[in-house]
XYZ file of C-alpha atoms in Angstrom:
245
model
C -7.707 14.412 18.681
C -5.434 17.288 17.652
C -4.558 15.551 14.388
C -8.168 16.101 13.247
C -8.230 19.883 13.842
C -11.675 19.627 15.419
C -13.149 18.766 12.003
C -14.632 15.353 12.822
C -17.771 16.596 14.554
C -19.849 13.665 15.831
C -17.211 11.214 14.589
C -14.540 12.337 17.032
C -15.536 10.138 19.990
C -15.963 6.879 18.053
C -12.818 7.490 15.969
C -10.579 8.266 18.949
C -11.961 5.179 20.700
C -11.179 3.039 17.630
C -7.625 4.436 17.382
C -7.044 3.726 21.086
C -8.494 0.239 20.647
C -6.166 -0.563 17.754
C -3.166 0.744 19.697
C -4.181 -1.371 22.702
C -4.866 -4.661 20.932
C -2.279 -4.508 18.145
C -4.898 -4.336 15.382
C -4.126 -3.192 11.846
C -3.886 0.574 11.379
C -5.939 0.425 8.188
C -9.041 2.387 7.177
C -11.086 1.633 4.050
C -13.480 4.089 2.414
C -16.112 3.794 -0.268
C -16.013 6.879 -2.535
C -19.346 7.986 -4.053
C -21.734 9.255 -1.390
C -19.104 8.499 1.267
C -16.006 10.636 0.671
C -17.944 13.027 -1.548
C -21.698 13.552 -1.635
C -22.281 12.991 -5.339
C -21.554 10.035 -7.620
C -18.388 10.941 -9.521
C -18.968 8.260 -12.182
C -22.449 9.590 -12.953
C -21.098 13.149 -12.905
C -18.544 12.162 -15.550
C -21.242 10.494 -17.691
C -23.247 13.712 -17.601
C -20.128 15.787 -18.312
C -19.340 13.579 -21.349
C -22.993 13.699 -22.489
C -23.004 17.512 -22.362
C -19.962 17.622 -24.636
C -20.978 14.684 -26.890
C -17.550 13.083 -26.363
C -18.862 9.490 -26.361
C -22.141 8.602 -28.120
C -24.737 6.799 -25.986
C -25.727 3.225 -26.859
C -28.192 3.038 -29.735
C -31.751 3.851 -28.717
C -30.722 5.692 -25.543
C -30.822 9.504 -25.246
C -27.673 9.714 -23.099
C -25.009 7.733 -21.268
C -26.579 8.749 -17.962
C -30.082 7.574 -18.938
C -28.677 4.292 -20.236
C -26.752 3.854 -16.971
C -29.858 4.422 -14.821
C -31.825 1.864 -16.849
C -28.967 -0.662 -16.817
C -28.481 -0.366 -13.047
C -32.227 -0.661 -12.422
C -32.327 -3.888 -14.481
C -29.118 -5.412 -13.069
C -26.930 -3.291 -10.806
C -23.780 -5.402 -11.270
C -24.181 -5.238 -15.056
C -24.776 -1.484 -14.885
C -21.680 -0.919 -12.751
C -19.575 -2.974 -15.190
C -20.900 -0.990 -18.154
C -19.808 2.165 -16.296
C -16.204 1.157 -17.018
C -16.747 -0.611 -20.341
C -18.177 2.362 -22.248
C -14.716 3.982 -22.322
C -13.504 1.246 -24.730
C -11.516 2.644 -27.636
C -10.482 5.792 -25.806
C -6.970 6.694 -24.670
C -6.370 6.575 -20.891
C -4.608 9.965 -21.108
C -7.682 11.576 -22.686
C -10.066 9.984 -20.200
C -7.818 11.149 -17.330
C -8.102 14.723 -18.613
C -11.896 14.449 -18.754
C -11.999 12.989 -15.236
C -9.798 15.730 -13.813
C -11.844 18.512 -15.432
C -15.121 16.948 -14.288
C -13.818 16.469 -10.720
C -12.909 20.165 -10.482
C -16.289 21.227 -11.881
C -18.613 18.746 -10.194
C -17.117 16.820 -7.282
C -14.384 18.709 -5.414
C -16.946 20.949 -3.717
C -18.914 17.914 -2.515
C -16.139 16.318 -0.433
C -17.470 15.752 3.098
C -15.366 17.801 5.534
C -15.415 15.209 8.380
C -14.315 12.422 6.014
C -11.572 14.587 4.491
C -10.360 15.292 8.047
C -10.578 11.607 8.993
C -8.472 10.493 6.007
C -5.869 13.226 6.541
C -5.688 12.729 10.311
C -5.342 8.960 10.155
C -2.552 9.220 7.576
C -0.803 11.790 9.791
C -0.519 9.185 12.565
C 0.724 6.465 10.214
C -2.478 4.682 9.247
C -2.966 3.380 5.704
C -6.059 4.708 3.939
C -7.614 2.708 1.085
C -10.522 3.483 -1.239
C -12.664 0.603 -2.541
C -15.379 1.645 -4.996
C -17.534 0.292 -7.821
C -16.573 3.341 -9.913
C -13.744 3.110 -12.461
C -10.341 3.978 -10.999
C -9.839 6.786 -13.528
C -12.965 8.470 -12.146
C -11.627 8.179 -8.591
C -8.023 9.302 -9.068
C -8.555 13.099 -9.219
C -10.392 12.956 -5.888
C -8.158 10.441 -4.175
C -5.051 12.303 -5.416
C -6.416 15.496 -3.847
C -6.795 13.667 -0.516
C -3.286 12.224 -0.619
C -4.361 8.582 -1.008
C -1.697 6.759 -3.068
C -3.023 5.311 -6.318
C -1.858 1.821 -5.358
C -4.367 1.999 -2.494
C -7.300 2.954 -4.740
C -9.325 -0.109 -5.737
C -12.087 0.317 -8.310
C -13.113 -0.992 -11.688
C -10.427 -1.251 -14.324
C -10.299 -2.652 -17.847
C -7.625 -4.315 -19.938
C -5.837 -2.179 -22.527
C -5.073 -3.012 -26.140
C -2.909 -0.897 -28.401
C -2.719 1.764 -25.700
C -6.506 2.142 -25.519
C -9.105 0.979 -23.021
C -11.094 -2.156 -23.934
C -14.486 -3.314 -22.627
C -12.957 -6.270 -20.737
C -12.954 -5.872 -16.953
C -9.658 -6.530 -15.161
C -10.388 -8.094 -11.767
C -13.570 -8.733 -9.832
C -16.451 -6.262 -9.726
C -15.817 -4.123 -6.632
C -19.469 -4.079 -5.592
C -21.106 -5.687 -2.557
C -19.309 -8.949 -1.698
C -16.731 -8.032 -4.354
C -15.586 -5.136 -2.170
C -14.900 -7.484 0.735
C -13.198 -9.943 -1.641
C -10.931 -7.209 -3.029
C -9.914 -6.132 0.498
C -9.042 -9.716 1.434
C -7.121 -10.283 -1.799
C -5.256 -6.977 -2.125
C -4.849 -5.756 1.456
C -4.875 -9.193 3.042
C -5.369 -7.740 6.514
C -8.408 -6.822 8.587
C -9.184 -3.084 8.390
C -9.894 -1.393 11.724
C -12.248 1.251 10.291
C -14.501 0.901 7.234
C -16.688 3.715 5.890
C -19.578 3.448 3.409
C -23.055 4.783 2.593
C -25.246 2.016 1.060
C -26.047 -1.686 1.427
C -23.444 -2.233 -1.320
C -20.840 -1.355 1.346
C -22.186 -3.556 4.147
C -20.133 -6.678 3.248
C -16.872 -4.729 3.587
C -18.127 -2.723 6.587
C -18.693 -6.003 8.422
C -14.949 -6.714 8.087
C -14.040 -3.751 10.328
C -12.428 -4.805 13.606
C -13.203 -1.579 15.506
C -15.538 0.867 13.756
C -17.924 0.937 10.792
C -19.275 4.339 9.740
C -22.355 4.740 7.521
C -22.343 8.249 5.982
C -25.728 9.740 5.017
C -27.280 6.256 4.603
C -28.655 5.949 1.066
C -31.192 3.415 -0.152
C -30.309 2.052 -3.587
C -33.149 2.029 -6.116
C -33.272 -1.781 -6.298
C -33.025 -2.235 -2.514
C -35.718 -3.866 -0.408
C -34.051 -2.804 2.829
C -33.751 0.514 4.615
C -30.008 1.229 4.809
C -30.177 3.267 8.023
C -32.065 0.581 9.953
C -29.702 -2.132 8.676
C -26.759 0.016 9.788
C -28.271 0.519 13.241
C -28.976 -3.209 13.586
C -25.347 -3.974 12.680
C -24.014 -1.535 15.273
C -22.552 0.873 12.721
C -22.053 4.540 13.574
C -24.336 6.715 11.429
C -22.886 10.048 10.360
C -25.160 12.717 8.914
C -23.092 15.341 7.110
């Protein structure tokens, strides 16, 4: 466990057991992480909406007081539609500009919310040659400042993306919605191998967590607003390890 510098806390036993299991049975040395609420405690996409609202950089849809309020209402009505809109509202803006906003917002709002045990898990696994992937329903440009800071290569960060036209973002999604079953589908399509460890925090992550060959970790289980099920009890029933941090 030296590669984790004693930072894993309650995760150390299950993680070392999973690593030993993979080494013993020839499993894939792959770990997949959700981002919002899992790697960091806040929602980086919502943080960026608020950051943009505060600076009036993108006007909210007509009849809505802010991007964030519109997002909450859209997700409450249809979560998949709300998640898609979370990437589409950047249409007409230059990727370079949006990247600057994302980086500034990450430094101000999200860096301090990275969970220490998860940071240590990602770093330690990569130290021993594992591949770490991030699969999230947030736009990739929201994720990159955080995943860059953790040393996860951008070609292993899977989130929402949109097509570009004339060097600007459009409102046309590129690829499946990486939410719920879409997360599992993206792993099968892009990674094409069975991850040994999968980490999430809501029922939206359960489809991909069920792919894990050795260990599924539910971090601070969160119940989504449109959820009929208690995330923690579902996680326990599925045999996931629950990490409170």
